[in-house]
Coordinates of N, CA, C and O in Angstrom, one line a residue:
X1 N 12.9 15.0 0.8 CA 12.1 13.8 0.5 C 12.5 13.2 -0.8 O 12.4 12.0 -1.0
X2 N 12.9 13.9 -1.6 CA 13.2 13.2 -3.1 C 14.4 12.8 -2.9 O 14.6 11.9 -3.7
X3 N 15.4 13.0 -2.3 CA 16.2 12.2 -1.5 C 15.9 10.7 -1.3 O 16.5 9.7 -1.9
X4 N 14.9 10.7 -0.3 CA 14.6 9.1 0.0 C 14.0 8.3 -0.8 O 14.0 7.1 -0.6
X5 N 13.4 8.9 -2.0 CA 12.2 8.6 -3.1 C 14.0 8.2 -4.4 O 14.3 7.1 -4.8
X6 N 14.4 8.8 -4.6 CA 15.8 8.0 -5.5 C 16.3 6.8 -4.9 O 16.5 5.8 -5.6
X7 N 16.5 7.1 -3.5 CA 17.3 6.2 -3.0 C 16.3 4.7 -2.4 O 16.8 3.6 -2.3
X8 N 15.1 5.0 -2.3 CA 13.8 3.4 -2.5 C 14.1 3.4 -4.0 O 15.0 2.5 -3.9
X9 N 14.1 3.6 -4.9 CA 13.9 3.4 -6.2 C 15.2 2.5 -6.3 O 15.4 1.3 -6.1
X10 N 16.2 3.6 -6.9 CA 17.5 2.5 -6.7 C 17.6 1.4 -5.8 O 18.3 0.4 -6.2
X11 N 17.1 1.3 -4.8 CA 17.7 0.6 -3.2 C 17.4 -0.9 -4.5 O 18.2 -1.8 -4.9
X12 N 16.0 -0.7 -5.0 CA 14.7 -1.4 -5.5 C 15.2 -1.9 -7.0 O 14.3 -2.4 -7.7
X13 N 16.3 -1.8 -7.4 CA 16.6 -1.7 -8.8 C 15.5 -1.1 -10.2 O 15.1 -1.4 -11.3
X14 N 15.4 0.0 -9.2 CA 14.3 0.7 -10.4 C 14.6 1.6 -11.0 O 15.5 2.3 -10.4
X15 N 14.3 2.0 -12.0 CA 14.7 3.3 -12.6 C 14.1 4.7 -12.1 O 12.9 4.8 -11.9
X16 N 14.7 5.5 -12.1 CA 13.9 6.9 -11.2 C 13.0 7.7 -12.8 O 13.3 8.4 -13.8
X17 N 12.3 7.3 -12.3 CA 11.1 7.9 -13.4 C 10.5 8.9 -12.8 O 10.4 8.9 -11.6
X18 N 9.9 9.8 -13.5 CA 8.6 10.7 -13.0 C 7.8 10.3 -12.4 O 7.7 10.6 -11.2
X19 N 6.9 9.3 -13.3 CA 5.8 8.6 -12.3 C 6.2 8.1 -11.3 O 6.0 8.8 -10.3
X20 N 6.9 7.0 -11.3 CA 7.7 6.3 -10.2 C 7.8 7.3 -8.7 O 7.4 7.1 -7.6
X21 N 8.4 8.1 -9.3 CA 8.4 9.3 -8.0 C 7.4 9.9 -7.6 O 7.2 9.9 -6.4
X22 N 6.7 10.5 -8.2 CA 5.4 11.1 -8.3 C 4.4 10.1 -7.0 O 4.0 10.4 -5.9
X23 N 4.4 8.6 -7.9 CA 3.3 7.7 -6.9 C 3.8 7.8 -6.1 O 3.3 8.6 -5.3
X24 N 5.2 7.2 -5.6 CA 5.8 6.9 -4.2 C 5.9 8.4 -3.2 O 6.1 8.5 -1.9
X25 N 5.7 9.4 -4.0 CA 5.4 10.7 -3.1 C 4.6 10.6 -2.5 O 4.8 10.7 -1.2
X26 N 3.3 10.4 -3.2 CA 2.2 10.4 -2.6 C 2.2 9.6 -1.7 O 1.8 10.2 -0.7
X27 N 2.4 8.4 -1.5 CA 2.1 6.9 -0.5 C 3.3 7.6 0.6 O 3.5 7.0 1.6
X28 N 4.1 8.9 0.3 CA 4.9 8.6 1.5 C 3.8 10.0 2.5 O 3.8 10.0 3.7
X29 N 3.4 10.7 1.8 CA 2.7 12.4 2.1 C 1.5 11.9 2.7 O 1.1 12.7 3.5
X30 N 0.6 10.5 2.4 CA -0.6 10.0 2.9 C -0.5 9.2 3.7 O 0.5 8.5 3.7
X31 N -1.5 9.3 4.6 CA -1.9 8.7 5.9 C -2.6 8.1 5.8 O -3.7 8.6 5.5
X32 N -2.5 5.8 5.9 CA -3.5 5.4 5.3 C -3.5 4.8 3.9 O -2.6 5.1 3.0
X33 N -4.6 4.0 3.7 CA -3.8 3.7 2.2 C -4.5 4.4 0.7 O -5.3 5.3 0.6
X34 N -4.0 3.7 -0.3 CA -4.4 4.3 -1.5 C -5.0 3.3 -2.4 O -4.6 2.2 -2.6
X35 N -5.9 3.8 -3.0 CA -6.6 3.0 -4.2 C -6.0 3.3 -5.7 O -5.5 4.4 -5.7
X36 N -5.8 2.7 -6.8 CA -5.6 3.3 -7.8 C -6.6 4.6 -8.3 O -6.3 5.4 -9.2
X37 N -7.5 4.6 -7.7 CA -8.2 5.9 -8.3 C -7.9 7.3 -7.9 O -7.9 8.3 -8.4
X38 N -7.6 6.8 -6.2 CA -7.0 8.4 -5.3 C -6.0 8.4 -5.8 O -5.6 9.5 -5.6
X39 N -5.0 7.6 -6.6 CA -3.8 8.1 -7.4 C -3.8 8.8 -8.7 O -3.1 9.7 -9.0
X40 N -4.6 8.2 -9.3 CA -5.0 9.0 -10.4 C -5.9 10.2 -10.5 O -5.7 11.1 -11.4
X41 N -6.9 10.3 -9.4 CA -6.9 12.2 -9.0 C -6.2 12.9 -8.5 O -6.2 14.1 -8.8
X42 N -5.2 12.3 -7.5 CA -3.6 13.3 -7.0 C -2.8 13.7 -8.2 O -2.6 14.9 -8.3
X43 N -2.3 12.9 -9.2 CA -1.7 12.9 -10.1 C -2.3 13.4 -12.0 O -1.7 13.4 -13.1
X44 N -3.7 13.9 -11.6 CA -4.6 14.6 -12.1 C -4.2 13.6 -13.9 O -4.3 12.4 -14.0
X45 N -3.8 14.4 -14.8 CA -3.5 14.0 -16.3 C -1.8 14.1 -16.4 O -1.2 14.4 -17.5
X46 N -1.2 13.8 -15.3 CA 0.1 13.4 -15.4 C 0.6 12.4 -15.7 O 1.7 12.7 -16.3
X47 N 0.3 10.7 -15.7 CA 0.0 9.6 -16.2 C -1.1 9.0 -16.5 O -2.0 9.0 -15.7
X48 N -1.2 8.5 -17.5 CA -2.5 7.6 -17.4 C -2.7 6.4 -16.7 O -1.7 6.1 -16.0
X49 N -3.7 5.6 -16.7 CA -4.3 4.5 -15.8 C -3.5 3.3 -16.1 O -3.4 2.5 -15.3
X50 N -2.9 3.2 -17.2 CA -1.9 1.8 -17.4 C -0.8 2.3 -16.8 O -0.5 1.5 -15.9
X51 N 0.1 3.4 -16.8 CA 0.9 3.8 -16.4 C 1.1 3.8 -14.5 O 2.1 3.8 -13.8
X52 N -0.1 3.9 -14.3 CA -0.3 4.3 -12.4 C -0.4 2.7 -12.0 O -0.1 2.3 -10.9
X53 N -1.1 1.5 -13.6 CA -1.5 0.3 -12.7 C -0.2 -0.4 -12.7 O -0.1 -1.2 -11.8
X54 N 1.1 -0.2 -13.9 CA 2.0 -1.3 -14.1 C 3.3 -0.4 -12.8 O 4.2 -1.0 -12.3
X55 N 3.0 0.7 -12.6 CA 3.7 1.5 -11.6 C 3.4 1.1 -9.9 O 4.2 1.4 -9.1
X56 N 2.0 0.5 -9.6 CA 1.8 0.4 -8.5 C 2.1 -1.5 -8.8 O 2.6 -2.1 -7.9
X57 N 1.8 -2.2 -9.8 CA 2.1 -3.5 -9.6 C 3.7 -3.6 -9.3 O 4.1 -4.5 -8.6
X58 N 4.8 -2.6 -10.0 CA 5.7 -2.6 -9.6 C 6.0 -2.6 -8.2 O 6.6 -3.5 -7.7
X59 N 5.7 -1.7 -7.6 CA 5.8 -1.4 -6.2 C 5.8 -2.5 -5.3 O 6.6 -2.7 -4.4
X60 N 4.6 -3.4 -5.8 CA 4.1 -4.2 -5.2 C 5.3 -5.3 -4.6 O 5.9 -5.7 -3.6
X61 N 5.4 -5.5 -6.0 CA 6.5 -7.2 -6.8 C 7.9 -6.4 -5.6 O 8.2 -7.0 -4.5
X62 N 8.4 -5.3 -5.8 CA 9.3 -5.1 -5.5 C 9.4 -4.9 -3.7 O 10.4 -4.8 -3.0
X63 N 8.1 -4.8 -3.2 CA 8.0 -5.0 -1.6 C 8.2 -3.5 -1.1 O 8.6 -3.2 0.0
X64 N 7.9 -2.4 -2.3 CA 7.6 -1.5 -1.7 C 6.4 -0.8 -1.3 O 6.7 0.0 -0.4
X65 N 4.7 -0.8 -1.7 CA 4.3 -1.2 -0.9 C 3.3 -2.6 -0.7 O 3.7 -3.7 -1.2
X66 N 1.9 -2.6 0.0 CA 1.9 -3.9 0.1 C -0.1 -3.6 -0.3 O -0.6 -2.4 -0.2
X67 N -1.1 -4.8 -0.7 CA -2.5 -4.8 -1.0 C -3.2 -4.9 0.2 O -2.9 -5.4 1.3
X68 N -4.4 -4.4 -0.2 CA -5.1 -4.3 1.2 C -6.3 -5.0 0.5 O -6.2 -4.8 -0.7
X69 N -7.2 -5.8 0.8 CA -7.9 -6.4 0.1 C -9.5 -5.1 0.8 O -9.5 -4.3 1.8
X70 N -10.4 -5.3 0.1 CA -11.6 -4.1 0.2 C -13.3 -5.2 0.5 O -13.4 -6.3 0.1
X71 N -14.5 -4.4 1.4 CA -15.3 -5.0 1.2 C -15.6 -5.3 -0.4 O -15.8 -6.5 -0.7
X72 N -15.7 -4.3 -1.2 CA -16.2 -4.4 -2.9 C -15.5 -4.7 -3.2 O -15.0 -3.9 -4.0
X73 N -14.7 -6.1 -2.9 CA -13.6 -6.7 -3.7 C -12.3 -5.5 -4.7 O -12.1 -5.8 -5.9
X74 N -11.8 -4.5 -4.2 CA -11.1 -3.9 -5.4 C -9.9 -3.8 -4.1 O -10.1 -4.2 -2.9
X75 N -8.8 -3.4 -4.6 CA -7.7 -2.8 -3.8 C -7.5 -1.9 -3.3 O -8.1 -1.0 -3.9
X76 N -6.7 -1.5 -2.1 CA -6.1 -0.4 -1.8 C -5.0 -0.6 -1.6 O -4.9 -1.7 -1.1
X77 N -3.5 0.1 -1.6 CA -2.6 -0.1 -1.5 C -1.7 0.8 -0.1 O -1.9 2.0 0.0
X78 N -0.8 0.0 0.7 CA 0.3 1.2 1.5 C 1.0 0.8 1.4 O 1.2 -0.2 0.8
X79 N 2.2 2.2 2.2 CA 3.7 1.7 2.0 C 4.0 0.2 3.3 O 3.2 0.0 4.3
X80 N 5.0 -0.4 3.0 CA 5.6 -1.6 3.4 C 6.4 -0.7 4.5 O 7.3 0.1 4.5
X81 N 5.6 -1.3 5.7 CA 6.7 -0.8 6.7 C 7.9 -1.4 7.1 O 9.0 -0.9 7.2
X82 N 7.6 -2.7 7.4 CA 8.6 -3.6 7.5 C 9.4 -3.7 6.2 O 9.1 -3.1 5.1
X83 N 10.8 -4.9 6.5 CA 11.7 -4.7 5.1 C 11.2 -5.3 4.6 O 11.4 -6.4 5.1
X84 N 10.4 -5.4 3.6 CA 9.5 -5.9 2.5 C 10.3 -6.2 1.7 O 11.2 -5.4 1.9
X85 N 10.8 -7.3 0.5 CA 11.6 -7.0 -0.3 C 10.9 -7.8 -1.3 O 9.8 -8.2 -1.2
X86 N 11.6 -8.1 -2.2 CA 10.9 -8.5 -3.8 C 10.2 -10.0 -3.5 O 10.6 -10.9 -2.7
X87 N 9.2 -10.1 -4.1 CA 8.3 -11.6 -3.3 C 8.4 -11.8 -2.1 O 8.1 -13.0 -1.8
X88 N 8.7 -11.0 -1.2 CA 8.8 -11.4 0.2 C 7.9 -10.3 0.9 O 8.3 -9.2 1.2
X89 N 6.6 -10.7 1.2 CA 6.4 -9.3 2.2 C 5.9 -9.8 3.0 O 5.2 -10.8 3.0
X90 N 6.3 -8.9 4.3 CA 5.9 -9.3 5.6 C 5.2 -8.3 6.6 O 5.6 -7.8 7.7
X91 N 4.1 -7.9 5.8 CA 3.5 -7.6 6.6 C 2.2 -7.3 6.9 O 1.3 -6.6 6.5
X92 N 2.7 -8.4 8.3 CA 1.7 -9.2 8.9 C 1.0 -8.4 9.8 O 1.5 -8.6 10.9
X93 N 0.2 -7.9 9.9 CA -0.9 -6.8 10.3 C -2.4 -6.4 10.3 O -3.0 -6.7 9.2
X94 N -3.1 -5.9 11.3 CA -4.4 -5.7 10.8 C -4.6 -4.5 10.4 O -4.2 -3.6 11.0
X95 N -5.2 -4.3 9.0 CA -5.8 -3.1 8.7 C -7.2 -2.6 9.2 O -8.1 -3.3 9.6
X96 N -7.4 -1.4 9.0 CA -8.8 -0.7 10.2 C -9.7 0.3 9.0 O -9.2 1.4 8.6
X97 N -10.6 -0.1 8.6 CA -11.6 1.2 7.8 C -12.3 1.7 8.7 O -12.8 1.2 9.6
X98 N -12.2 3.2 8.2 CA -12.9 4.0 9.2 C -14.4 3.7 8.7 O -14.2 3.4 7.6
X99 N -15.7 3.7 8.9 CA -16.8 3.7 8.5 C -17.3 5.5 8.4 O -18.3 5.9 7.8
X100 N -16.7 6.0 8.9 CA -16.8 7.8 8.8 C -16.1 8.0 7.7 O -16.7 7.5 6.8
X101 N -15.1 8.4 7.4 CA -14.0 9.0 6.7 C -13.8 8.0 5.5 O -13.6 8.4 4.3
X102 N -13.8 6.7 5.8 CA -13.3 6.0 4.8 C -11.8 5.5 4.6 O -11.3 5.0 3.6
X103 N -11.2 6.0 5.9 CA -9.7 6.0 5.6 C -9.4 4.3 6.0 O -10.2 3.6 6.7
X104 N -8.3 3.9 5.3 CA -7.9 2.6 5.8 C -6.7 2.5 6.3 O -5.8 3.0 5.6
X105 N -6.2 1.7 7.6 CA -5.2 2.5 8.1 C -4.8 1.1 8.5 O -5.6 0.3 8.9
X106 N -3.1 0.8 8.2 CA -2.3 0.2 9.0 C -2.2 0.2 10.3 O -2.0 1.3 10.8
X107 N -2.2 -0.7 11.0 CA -2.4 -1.0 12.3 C -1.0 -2.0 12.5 O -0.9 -3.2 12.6
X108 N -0.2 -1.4 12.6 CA 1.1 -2.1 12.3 C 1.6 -2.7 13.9 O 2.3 -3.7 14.0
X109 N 1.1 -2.1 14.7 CA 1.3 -2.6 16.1 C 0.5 -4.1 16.3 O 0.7 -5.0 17.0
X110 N -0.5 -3.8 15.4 CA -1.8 -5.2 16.0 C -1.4 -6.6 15.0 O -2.1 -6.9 14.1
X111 N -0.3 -7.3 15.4 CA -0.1 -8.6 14.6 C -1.4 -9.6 14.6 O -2.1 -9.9 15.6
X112 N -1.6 -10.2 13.1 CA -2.2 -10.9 12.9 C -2.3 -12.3 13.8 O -1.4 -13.1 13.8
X113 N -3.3 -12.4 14.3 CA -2.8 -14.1 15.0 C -2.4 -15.2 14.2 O -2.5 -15.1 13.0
X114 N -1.8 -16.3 14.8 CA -1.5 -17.5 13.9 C -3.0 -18.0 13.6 O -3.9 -17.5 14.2
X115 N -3.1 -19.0 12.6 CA -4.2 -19.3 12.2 C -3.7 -21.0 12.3 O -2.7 -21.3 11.7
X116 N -4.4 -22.0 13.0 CA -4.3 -23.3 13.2 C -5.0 -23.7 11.7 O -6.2 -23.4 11.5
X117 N -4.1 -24.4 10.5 CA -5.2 -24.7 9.4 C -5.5 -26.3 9.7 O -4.9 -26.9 10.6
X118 N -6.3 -26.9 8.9 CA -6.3 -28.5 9.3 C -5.1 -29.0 8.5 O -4.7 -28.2 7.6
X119 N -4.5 -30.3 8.5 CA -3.8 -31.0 7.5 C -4.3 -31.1 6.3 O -5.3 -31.6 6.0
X120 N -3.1 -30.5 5.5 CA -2.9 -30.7 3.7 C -3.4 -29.3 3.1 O -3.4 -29.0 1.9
X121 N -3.7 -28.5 4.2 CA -3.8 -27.0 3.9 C -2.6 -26.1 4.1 O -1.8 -26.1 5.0
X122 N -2.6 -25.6 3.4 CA -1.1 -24.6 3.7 C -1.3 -22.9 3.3 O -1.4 -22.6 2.1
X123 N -1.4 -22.2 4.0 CA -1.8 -20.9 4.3 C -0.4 -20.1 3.7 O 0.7 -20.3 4.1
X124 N -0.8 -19.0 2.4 CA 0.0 -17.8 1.7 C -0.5 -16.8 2.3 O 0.2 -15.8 2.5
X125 N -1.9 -16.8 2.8 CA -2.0 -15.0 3.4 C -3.1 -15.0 3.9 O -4.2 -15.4 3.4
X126 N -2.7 -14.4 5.1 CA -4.0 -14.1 6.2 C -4.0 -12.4 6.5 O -3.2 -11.6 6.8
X127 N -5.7 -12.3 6.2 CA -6.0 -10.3 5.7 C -6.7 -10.3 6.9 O -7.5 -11.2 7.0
X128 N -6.5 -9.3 7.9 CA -7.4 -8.8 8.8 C -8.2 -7.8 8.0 O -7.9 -7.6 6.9
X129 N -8.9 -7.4 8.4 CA -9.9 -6.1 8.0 C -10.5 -5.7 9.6 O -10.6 -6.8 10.3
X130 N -10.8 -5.0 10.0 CA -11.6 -4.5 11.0 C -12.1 -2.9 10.4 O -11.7 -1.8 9.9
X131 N -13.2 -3.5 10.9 CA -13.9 -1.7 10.4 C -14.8 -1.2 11.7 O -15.5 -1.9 12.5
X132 N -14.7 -0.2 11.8 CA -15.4 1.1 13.1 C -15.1 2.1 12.3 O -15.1 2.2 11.1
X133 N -14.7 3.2 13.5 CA -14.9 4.4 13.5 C -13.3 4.7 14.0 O -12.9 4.1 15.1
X134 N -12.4 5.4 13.3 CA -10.8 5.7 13.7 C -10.6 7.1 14.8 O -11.4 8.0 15.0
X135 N -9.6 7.0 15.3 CA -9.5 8.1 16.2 C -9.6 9.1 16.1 O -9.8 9.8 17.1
X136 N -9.6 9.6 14.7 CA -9.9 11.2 13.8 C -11.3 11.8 14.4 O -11.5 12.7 15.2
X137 N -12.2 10.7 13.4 CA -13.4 10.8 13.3 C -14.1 11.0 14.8 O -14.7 12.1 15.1
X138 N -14.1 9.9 15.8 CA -13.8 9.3 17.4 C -13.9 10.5 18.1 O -14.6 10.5 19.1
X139 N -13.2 11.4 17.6 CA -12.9 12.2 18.6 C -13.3 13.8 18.3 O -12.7 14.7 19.0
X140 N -14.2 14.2 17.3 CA -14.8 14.8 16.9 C -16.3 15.0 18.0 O -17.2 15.8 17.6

């Protein structure tokens, strides 16, 4: 795995840092996405909170991975499945909260529909959210 984690970094013109590797571990070991806070309890007092926030805005810029927008307005973050690359991300997807578990999960199969806007509108980004109960939980 730290294999693949040098070689996103570099691919990415990034420098291979601890943190750097450390976060992108985690987003590749989880199922689902991440908030800045579940990064900062995985990673206990190994970086601090500026360090995890200018490390995941990196990720971001660089299209490794991508925001999930939240009911309480805050973020969560996953990896970019598609080739995401620097200001360019494409991916166009619904995400799913479990209302059990709390997990938030790419639905990478389920494309967003087109959105008809009226004239002189011009559409940057369209967020699914759907929330239930995920197959984990489901099947319990």
């Amino acid at each position: 795995m730290e294999t693949t984690i040098n070689e996103t970094l570099r691919k990415n013109q990034l420098s291979v840092t601890d943190s750097r590797k450390k976060i992108l571990e985690l987003f590749l070991q989880t199922q689902g996405a991440l908030a800045h806070s579940d990064v900062e309890k995985q990673t206990g007092t190994l970086f601090d909170r500026v360090t995890i926030y200018r490390t995941l805005q990196t990720f971001v810029e660089k299209g490794i991975i991508h925001t999930i927008p939240t009911a309480d307005n805050s973020v969560k973050y996953a990896l970019c499945i598609d080739e995401c690359t620097e200001g360019h991300h494409h991916d166009n997807h619904v995400h799913f909260v479990c209302d059990e578990c709390n997990t938030t999960f790419c639905l990478t199969h389920v494309q967003i529909p087109s959105v008809k806007l009226p004239g002189g509108f011009t559409g940057k980004q369209t967020d699914v959210i759907i929330s239930g109960i995920c197959s984990r939980c489901g099947n319990q």
